[in-house]
Short mmCIF file of C-alpha atoms in Angstrom, two decimals:
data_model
loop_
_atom_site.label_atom_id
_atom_site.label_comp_id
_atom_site.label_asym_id
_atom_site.label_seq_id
_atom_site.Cartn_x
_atom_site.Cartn_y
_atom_site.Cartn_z
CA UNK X 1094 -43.34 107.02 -209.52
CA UNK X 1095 -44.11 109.00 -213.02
CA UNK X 1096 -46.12 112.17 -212.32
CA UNK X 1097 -49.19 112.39 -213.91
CA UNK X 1098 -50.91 115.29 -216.12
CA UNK X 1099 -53.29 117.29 -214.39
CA UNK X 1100 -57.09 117.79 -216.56
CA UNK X 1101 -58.98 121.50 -216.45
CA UNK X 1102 -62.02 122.44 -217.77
CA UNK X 1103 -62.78 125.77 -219.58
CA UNK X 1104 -66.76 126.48 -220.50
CA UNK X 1105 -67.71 128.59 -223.45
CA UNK X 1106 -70.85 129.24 -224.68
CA UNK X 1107 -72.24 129.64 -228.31
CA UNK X 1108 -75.54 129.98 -229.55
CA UNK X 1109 -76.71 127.07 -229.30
CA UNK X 1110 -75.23 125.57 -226.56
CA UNK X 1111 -72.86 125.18 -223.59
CA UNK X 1112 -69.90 122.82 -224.26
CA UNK X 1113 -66.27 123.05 -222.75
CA UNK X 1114 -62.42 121.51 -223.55
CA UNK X 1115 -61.13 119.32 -220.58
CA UNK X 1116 -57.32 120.52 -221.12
CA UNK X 1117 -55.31 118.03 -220.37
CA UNK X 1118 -51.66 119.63 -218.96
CA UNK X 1119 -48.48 117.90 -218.59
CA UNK X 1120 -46.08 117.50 -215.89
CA UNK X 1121 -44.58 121.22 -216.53
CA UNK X 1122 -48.22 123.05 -216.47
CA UNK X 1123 -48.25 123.46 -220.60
CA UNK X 1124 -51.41 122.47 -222.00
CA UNK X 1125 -50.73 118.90 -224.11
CA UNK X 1126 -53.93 117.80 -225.70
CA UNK X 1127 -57.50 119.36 -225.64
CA UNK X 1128 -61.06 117.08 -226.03
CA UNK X 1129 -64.34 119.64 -227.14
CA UNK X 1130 -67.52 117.79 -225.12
CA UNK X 1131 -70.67 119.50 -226.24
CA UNK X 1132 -73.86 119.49 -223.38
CA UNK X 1133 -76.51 117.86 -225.80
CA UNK X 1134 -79.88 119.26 -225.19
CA UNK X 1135 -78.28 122.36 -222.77
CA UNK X 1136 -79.19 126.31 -224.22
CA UNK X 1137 -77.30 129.38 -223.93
CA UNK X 1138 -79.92 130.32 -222.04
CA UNK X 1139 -79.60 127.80 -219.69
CA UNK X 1140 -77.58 129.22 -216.61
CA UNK X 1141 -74.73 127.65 -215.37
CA UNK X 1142 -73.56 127.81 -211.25
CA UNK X 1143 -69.81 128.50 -211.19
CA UNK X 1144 -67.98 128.35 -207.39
CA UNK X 1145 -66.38 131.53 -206.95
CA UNK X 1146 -63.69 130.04 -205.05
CA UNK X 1147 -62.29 127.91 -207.85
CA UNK X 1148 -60.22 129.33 -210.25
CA UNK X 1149 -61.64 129.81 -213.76
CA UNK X 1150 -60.40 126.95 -215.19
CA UNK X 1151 -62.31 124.89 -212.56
CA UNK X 1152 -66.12 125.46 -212.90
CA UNK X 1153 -68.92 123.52 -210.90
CA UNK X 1154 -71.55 122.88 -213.54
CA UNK X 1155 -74.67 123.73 -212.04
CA UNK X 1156 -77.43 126.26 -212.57
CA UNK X 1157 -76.77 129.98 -212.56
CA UNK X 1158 -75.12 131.30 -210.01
CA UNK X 1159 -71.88 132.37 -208.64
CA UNK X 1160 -72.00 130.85 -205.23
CA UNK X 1161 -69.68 132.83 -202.78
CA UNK X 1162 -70.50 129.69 -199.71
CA UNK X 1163 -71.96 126.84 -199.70
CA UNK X 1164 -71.57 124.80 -196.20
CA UNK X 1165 -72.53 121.67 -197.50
CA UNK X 1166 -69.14 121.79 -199.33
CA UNK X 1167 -67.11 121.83 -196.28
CA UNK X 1168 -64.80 118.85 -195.49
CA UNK X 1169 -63.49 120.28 -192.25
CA UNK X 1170 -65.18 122.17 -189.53
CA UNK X 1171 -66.69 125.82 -190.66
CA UNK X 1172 -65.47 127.52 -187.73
CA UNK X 1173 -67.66 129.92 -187.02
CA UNK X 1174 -67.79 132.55 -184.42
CA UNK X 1175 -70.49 131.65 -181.63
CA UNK X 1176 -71.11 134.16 -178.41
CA UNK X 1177 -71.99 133.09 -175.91
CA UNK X 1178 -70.10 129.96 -175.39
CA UNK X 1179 -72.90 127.48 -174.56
CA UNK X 1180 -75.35 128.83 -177.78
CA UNK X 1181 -74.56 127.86 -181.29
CA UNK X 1182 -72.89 124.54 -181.26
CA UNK X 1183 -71.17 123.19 -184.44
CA UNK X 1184 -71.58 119.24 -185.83
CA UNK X 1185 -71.43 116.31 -187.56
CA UNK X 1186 -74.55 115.48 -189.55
CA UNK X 1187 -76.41 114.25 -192.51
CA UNK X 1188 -78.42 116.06 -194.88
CA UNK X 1189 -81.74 114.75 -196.21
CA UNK X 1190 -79.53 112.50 -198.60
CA UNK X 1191 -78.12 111.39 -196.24
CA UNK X 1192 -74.66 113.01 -197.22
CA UNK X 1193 -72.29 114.15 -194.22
CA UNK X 1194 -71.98 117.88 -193.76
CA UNK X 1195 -71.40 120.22 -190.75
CA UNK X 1196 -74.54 121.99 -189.18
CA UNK X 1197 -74.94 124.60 -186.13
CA UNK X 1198 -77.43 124.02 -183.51
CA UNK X 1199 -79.19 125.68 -180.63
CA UNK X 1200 -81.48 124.48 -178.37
CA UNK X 1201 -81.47 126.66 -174.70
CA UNK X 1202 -85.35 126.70 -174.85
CA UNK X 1203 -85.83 126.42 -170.71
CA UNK X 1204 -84.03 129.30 -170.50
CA UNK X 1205 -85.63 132.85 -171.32
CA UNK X 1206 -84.11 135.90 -172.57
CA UNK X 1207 -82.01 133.82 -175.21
CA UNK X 1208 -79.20 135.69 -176.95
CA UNK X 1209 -77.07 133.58 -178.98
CA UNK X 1210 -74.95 134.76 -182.10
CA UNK X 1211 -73.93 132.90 -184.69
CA UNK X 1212 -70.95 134.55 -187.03
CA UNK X 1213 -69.82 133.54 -190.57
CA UNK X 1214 -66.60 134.46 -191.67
CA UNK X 1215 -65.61 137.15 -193.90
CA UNK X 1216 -67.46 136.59 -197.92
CA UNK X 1217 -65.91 138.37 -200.23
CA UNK X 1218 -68.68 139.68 -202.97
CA UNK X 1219 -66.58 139.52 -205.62
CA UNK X 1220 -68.54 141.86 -208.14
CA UNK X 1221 -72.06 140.85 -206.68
CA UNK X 1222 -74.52 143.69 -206.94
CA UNK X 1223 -77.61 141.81 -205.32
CA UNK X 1224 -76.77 138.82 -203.09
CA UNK X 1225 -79.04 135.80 -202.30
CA UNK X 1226 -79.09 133.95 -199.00
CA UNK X 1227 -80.41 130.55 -198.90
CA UNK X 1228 -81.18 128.94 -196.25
CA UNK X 1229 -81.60 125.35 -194.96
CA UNK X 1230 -83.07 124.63 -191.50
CA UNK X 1231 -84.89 122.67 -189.28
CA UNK X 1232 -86.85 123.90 -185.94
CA UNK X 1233 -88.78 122.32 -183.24
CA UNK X 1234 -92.18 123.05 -182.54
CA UNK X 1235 -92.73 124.87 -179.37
CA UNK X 1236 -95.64 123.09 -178.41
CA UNK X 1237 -93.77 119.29 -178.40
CA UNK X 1238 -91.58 120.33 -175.41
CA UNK X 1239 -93.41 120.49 -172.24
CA UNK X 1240 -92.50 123.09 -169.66
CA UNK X 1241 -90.99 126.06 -172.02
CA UNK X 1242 -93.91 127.57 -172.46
CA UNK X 1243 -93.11 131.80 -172.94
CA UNK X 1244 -89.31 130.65 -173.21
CA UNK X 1245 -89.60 128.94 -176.25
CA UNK X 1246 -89.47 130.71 -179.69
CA UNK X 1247 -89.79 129.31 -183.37
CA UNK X 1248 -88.45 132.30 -184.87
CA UNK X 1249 -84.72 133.60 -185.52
CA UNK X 1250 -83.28 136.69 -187.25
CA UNK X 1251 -80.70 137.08 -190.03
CA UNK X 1252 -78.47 139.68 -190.39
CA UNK X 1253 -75.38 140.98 -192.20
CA UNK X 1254 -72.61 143.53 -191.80
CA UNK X 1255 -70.74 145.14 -194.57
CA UNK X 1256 -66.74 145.47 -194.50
CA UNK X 1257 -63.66 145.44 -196.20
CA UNK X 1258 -61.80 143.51 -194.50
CA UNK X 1259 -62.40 140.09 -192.09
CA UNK X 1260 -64.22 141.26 -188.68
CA UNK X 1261 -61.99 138.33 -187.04
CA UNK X 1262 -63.73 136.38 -184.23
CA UNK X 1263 -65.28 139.80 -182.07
CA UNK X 1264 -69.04 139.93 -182.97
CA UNK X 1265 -70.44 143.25 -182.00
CA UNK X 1266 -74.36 143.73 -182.23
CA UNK X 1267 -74.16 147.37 -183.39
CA UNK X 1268 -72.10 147.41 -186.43
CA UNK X 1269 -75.26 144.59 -187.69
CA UNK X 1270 -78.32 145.11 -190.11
CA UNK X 1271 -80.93 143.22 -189.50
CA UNK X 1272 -82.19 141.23 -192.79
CA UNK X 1273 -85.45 139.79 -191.72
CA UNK X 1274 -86.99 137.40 -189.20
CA UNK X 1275 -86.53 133.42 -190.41
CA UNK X 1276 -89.93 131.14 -189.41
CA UNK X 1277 -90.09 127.59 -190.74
CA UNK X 1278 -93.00 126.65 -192.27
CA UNK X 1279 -93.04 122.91 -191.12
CA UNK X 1280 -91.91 122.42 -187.44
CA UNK X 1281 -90.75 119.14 -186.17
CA UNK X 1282 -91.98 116.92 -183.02
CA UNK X 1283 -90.91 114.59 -180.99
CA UNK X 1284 -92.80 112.25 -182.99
CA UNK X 1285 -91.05 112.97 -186.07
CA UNK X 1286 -87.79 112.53 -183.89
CA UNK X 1287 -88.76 108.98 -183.64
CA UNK X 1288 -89.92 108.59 -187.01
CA UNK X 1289 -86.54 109.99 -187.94
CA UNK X 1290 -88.59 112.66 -190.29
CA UNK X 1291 -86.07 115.45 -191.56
CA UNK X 1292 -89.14 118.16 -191.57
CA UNK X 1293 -86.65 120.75 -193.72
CA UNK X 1294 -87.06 124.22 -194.61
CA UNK X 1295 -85.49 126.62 -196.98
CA UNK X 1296 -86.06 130.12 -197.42
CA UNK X 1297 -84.15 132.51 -200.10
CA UNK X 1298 -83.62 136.42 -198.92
CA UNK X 1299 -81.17 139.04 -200.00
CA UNK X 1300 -79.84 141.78 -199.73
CA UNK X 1301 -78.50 144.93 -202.67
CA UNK X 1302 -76.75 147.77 -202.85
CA UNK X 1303 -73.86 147.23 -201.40
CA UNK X 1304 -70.92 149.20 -200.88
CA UNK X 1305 -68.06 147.14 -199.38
CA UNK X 1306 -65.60 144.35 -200.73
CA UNK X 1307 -67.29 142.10 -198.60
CA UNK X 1308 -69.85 141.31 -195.50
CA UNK X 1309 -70.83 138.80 -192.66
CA UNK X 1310 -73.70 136.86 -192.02
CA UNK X 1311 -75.45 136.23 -188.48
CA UNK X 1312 -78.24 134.34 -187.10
CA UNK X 1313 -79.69 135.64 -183.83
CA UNK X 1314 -81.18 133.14 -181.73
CA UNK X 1315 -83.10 134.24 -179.03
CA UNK X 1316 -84.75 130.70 -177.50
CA UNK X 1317 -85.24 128.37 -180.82
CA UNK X 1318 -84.41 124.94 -181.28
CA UNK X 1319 -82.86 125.03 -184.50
CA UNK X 1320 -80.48 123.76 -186.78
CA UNK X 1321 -79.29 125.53 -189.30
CA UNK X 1322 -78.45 122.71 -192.27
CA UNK X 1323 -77.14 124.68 -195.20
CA UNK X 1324 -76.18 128.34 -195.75
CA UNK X 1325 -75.45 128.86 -199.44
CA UNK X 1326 -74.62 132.93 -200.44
CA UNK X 1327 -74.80 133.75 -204.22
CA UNK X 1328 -75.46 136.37 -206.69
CA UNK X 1329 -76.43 135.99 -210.67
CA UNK X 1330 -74.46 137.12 -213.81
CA UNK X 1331 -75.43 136.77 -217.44
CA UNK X 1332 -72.63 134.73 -218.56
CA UNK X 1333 -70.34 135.16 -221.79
CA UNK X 1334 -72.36 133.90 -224.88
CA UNK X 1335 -72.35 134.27 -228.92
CA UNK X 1336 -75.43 135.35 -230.32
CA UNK X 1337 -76.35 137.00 -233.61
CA UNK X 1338 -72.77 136.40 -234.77
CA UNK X 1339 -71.99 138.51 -231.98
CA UNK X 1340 -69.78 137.76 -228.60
CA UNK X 1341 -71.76 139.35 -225.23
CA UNK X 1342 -69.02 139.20 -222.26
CA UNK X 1343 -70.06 138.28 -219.06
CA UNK X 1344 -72.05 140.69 -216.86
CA UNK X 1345 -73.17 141.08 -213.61
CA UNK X 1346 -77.13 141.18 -212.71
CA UNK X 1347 -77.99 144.47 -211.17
CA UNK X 1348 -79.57 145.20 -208.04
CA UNK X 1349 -82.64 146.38 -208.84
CA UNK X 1350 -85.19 143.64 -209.82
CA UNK X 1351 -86.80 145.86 -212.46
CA UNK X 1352 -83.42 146.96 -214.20
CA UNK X 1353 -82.41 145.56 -217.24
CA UNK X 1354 -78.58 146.43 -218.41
CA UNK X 1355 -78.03 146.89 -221.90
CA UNK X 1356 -75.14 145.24 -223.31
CA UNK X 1357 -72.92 145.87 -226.61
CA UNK X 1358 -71.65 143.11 -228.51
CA UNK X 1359 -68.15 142.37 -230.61
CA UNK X 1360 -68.91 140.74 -233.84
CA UNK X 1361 -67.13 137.22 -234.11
CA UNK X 1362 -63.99 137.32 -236.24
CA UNK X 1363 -64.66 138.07 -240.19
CA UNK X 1364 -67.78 139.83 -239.42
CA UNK X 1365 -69.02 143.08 -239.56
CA UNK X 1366 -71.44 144.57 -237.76
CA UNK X 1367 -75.07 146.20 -239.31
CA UNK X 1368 -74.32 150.08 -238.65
CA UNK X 1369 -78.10 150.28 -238.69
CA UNK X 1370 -78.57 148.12 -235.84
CA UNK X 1371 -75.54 146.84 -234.03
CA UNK X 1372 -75.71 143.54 -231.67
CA UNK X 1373 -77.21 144.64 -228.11
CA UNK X 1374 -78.63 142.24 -225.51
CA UNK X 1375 -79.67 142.78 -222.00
CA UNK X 1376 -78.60 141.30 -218.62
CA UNK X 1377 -81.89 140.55 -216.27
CA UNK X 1378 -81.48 141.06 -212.63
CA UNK X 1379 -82.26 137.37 -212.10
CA UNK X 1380 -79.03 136.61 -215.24
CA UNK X 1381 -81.29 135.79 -218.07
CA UNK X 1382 -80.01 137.78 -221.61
CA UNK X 1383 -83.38 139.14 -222.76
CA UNK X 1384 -84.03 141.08 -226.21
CA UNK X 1385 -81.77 140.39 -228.23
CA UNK X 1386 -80.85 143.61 -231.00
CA UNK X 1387 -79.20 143.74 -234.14
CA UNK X 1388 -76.50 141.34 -235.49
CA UNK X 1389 -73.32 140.66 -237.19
CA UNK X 1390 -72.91 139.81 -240.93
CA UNK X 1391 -69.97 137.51 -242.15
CA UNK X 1392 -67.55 139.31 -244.33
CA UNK X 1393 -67.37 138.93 -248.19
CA UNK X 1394 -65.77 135.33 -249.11
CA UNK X 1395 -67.06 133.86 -245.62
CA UNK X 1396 -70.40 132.31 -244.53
CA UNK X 1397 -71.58 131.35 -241.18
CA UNK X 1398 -71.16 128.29 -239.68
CA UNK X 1399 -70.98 127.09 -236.17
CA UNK X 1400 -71.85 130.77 -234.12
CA UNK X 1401 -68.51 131.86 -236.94
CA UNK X 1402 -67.98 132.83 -239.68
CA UNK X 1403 -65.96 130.49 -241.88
CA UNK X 1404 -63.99 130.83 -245.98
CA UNK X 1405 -66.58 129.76 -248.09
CA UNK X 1406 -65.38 126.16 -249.45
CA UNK X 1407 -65.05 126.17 -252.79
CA UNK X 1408 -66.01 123.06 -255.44
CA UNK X 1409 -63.20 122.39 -258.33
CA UNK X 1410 -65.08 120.92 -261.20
CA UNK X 1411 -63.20 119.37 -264.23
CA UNK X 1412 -64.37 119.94 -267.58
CA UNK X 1413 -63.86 117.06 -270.87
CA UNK X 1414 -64.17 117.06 -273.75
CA UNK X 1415 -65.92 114.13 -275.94
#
């Protein structure tokens, strides 16, 4: 059987527009044949969502973010750490589209003085300054279970702990920060149960200022009935774009919502840049580029065209005589 050539896609941006070559490769890796597809009706300033955990070459087209997890994603189990034993319980189920994924449950609600951990594994941050935590759940409403009573909670906590390295499978309390306490807003019944009603929450938090390669997440359950549907980590860049004849590199938001983070940019080729006012943008903490600054002017003999600067065409005219 003939191998086939493998296809990649690169994204660029320009100013007015995201587009990207799918790069078709050949059997020996070297690139063969390139196709340009421009996103009609998509702005620089539209954000795209890359997955940090494919390469470059292999972006998810999304919105804005560079997700570091995403459990929907997973094919196989997650494998998380759960202590005790008979708490968190991983499985098989279907989000409100119906689409299979892999969820953690707990439900020990007769019992009181609930303790149950739940442990991701090691995220690596990459170069994330402030990191979002979004969170999909759903969680039973006290007062539809007879009998619980003061045992029965429709609260849990989130928490994180910084590292450089994977905590492996121990989970020890101390060396955790709590984030904040997680209530739904909409609580399911057993009514809804036999309505088959997915009553599903999501709440966003985060966390900044960190200091180590990486961290863990945790969810502390102490007497829910929850199930915890989607966990999706993230932080926000500004990514690379050409504006003002100028090329702005990507950059990563900063942690503090109010800071803005000035950035210099390299005129396109045959350009120059206005000594007066040279390019500058700036990177938003939520990875908008904001106020733009100064620009690039095409050298002598070449005008701008398509975010470039391009040799001026010249017409040949032919002169008679009658």
């Amino acid at each position: 059987m003939p191998l086939e050539a493998e296809s990649r896609l690169r994204w660029f941006c320009e100013g007015d527009g995201w587009f990207y070559y799918q790069e078709n490769m050949d059997v020996s890796g070297l690139p063969c044949s390139f196709i340009k597809v421009v996103l009609i009706g998509s702005s620089c300033f539209d954000e795209l969502e890359i997955d940090a955990r494919s390469s470059n070459d292999d972006l998810f087209f999304a919105k804005g973010k560079v997700v570091l997890l995403n459990s929907k994603e997973s094919q196989a189990e997650l494998g998380w750490t759960s202590y005790p034993s008979n708490g968190w319980e991983e499985i098989s189920g279907v989000d409100e589209k119906y689409k299979p994924i892999r969820t953690y449950q707990v439900c020990n609600v007769m019992e009181p003085s609930q303790n149950n951990w739940l442990q991701t594994g090691w995220i690596w941050r990459q170069g994330g300054q402030r990191i979002f935590i979004e969170l999909q759940f759903t969680l039973r409403d006290c007062n539809s279970i007879p009998g619980v009573s003061g045992s029965c909670k429709e609260t849990f906590n989130l928490l994180y702990a910084e590292s450089d390295w994977d905590l492996g499978r121990v989970t020890r309390e101390d060396r955790y920060s709590k984030i904040d306490t997680i209530a739904a807003d909409e609580s399911f019944t057993q009514g809804d149960l036999g309505e088959r009603k997915m009553k599903l929450n999501t709440e966003v938090r985060e966390i900044g200022h960190l200091n180590r390669k990486g961290f863990h997440l945790a969810f502390q359950d102490v007497g829910a009935c929850v199930a915890l549907v989607s966990v999706r980590v993230y932080y926000k860049r500004c990514l690379s774009t050409v504006q003002n004849l100028a090329v702005f590199p990507d950059t990563v938001a900063e942690a503090a919502f109010s800071t803005l983070v000035e950035v210099r940019g390299s005129c396109v080729n045959n350009s120059e840049v206005d000594t007066d006012s040279p390019p500058r943008m700036h990177c938003s903490a939520e990875g908008e580029w904001l106020v733009p600054i100064g620009k690039c002017s095409c050298s002598a003999g070449y005008e701008e065209g398509h975010s470039s600067c391009e040799g001026k065409k010249h017409s040949s005219t032919q002169n008679f005589v009658v």
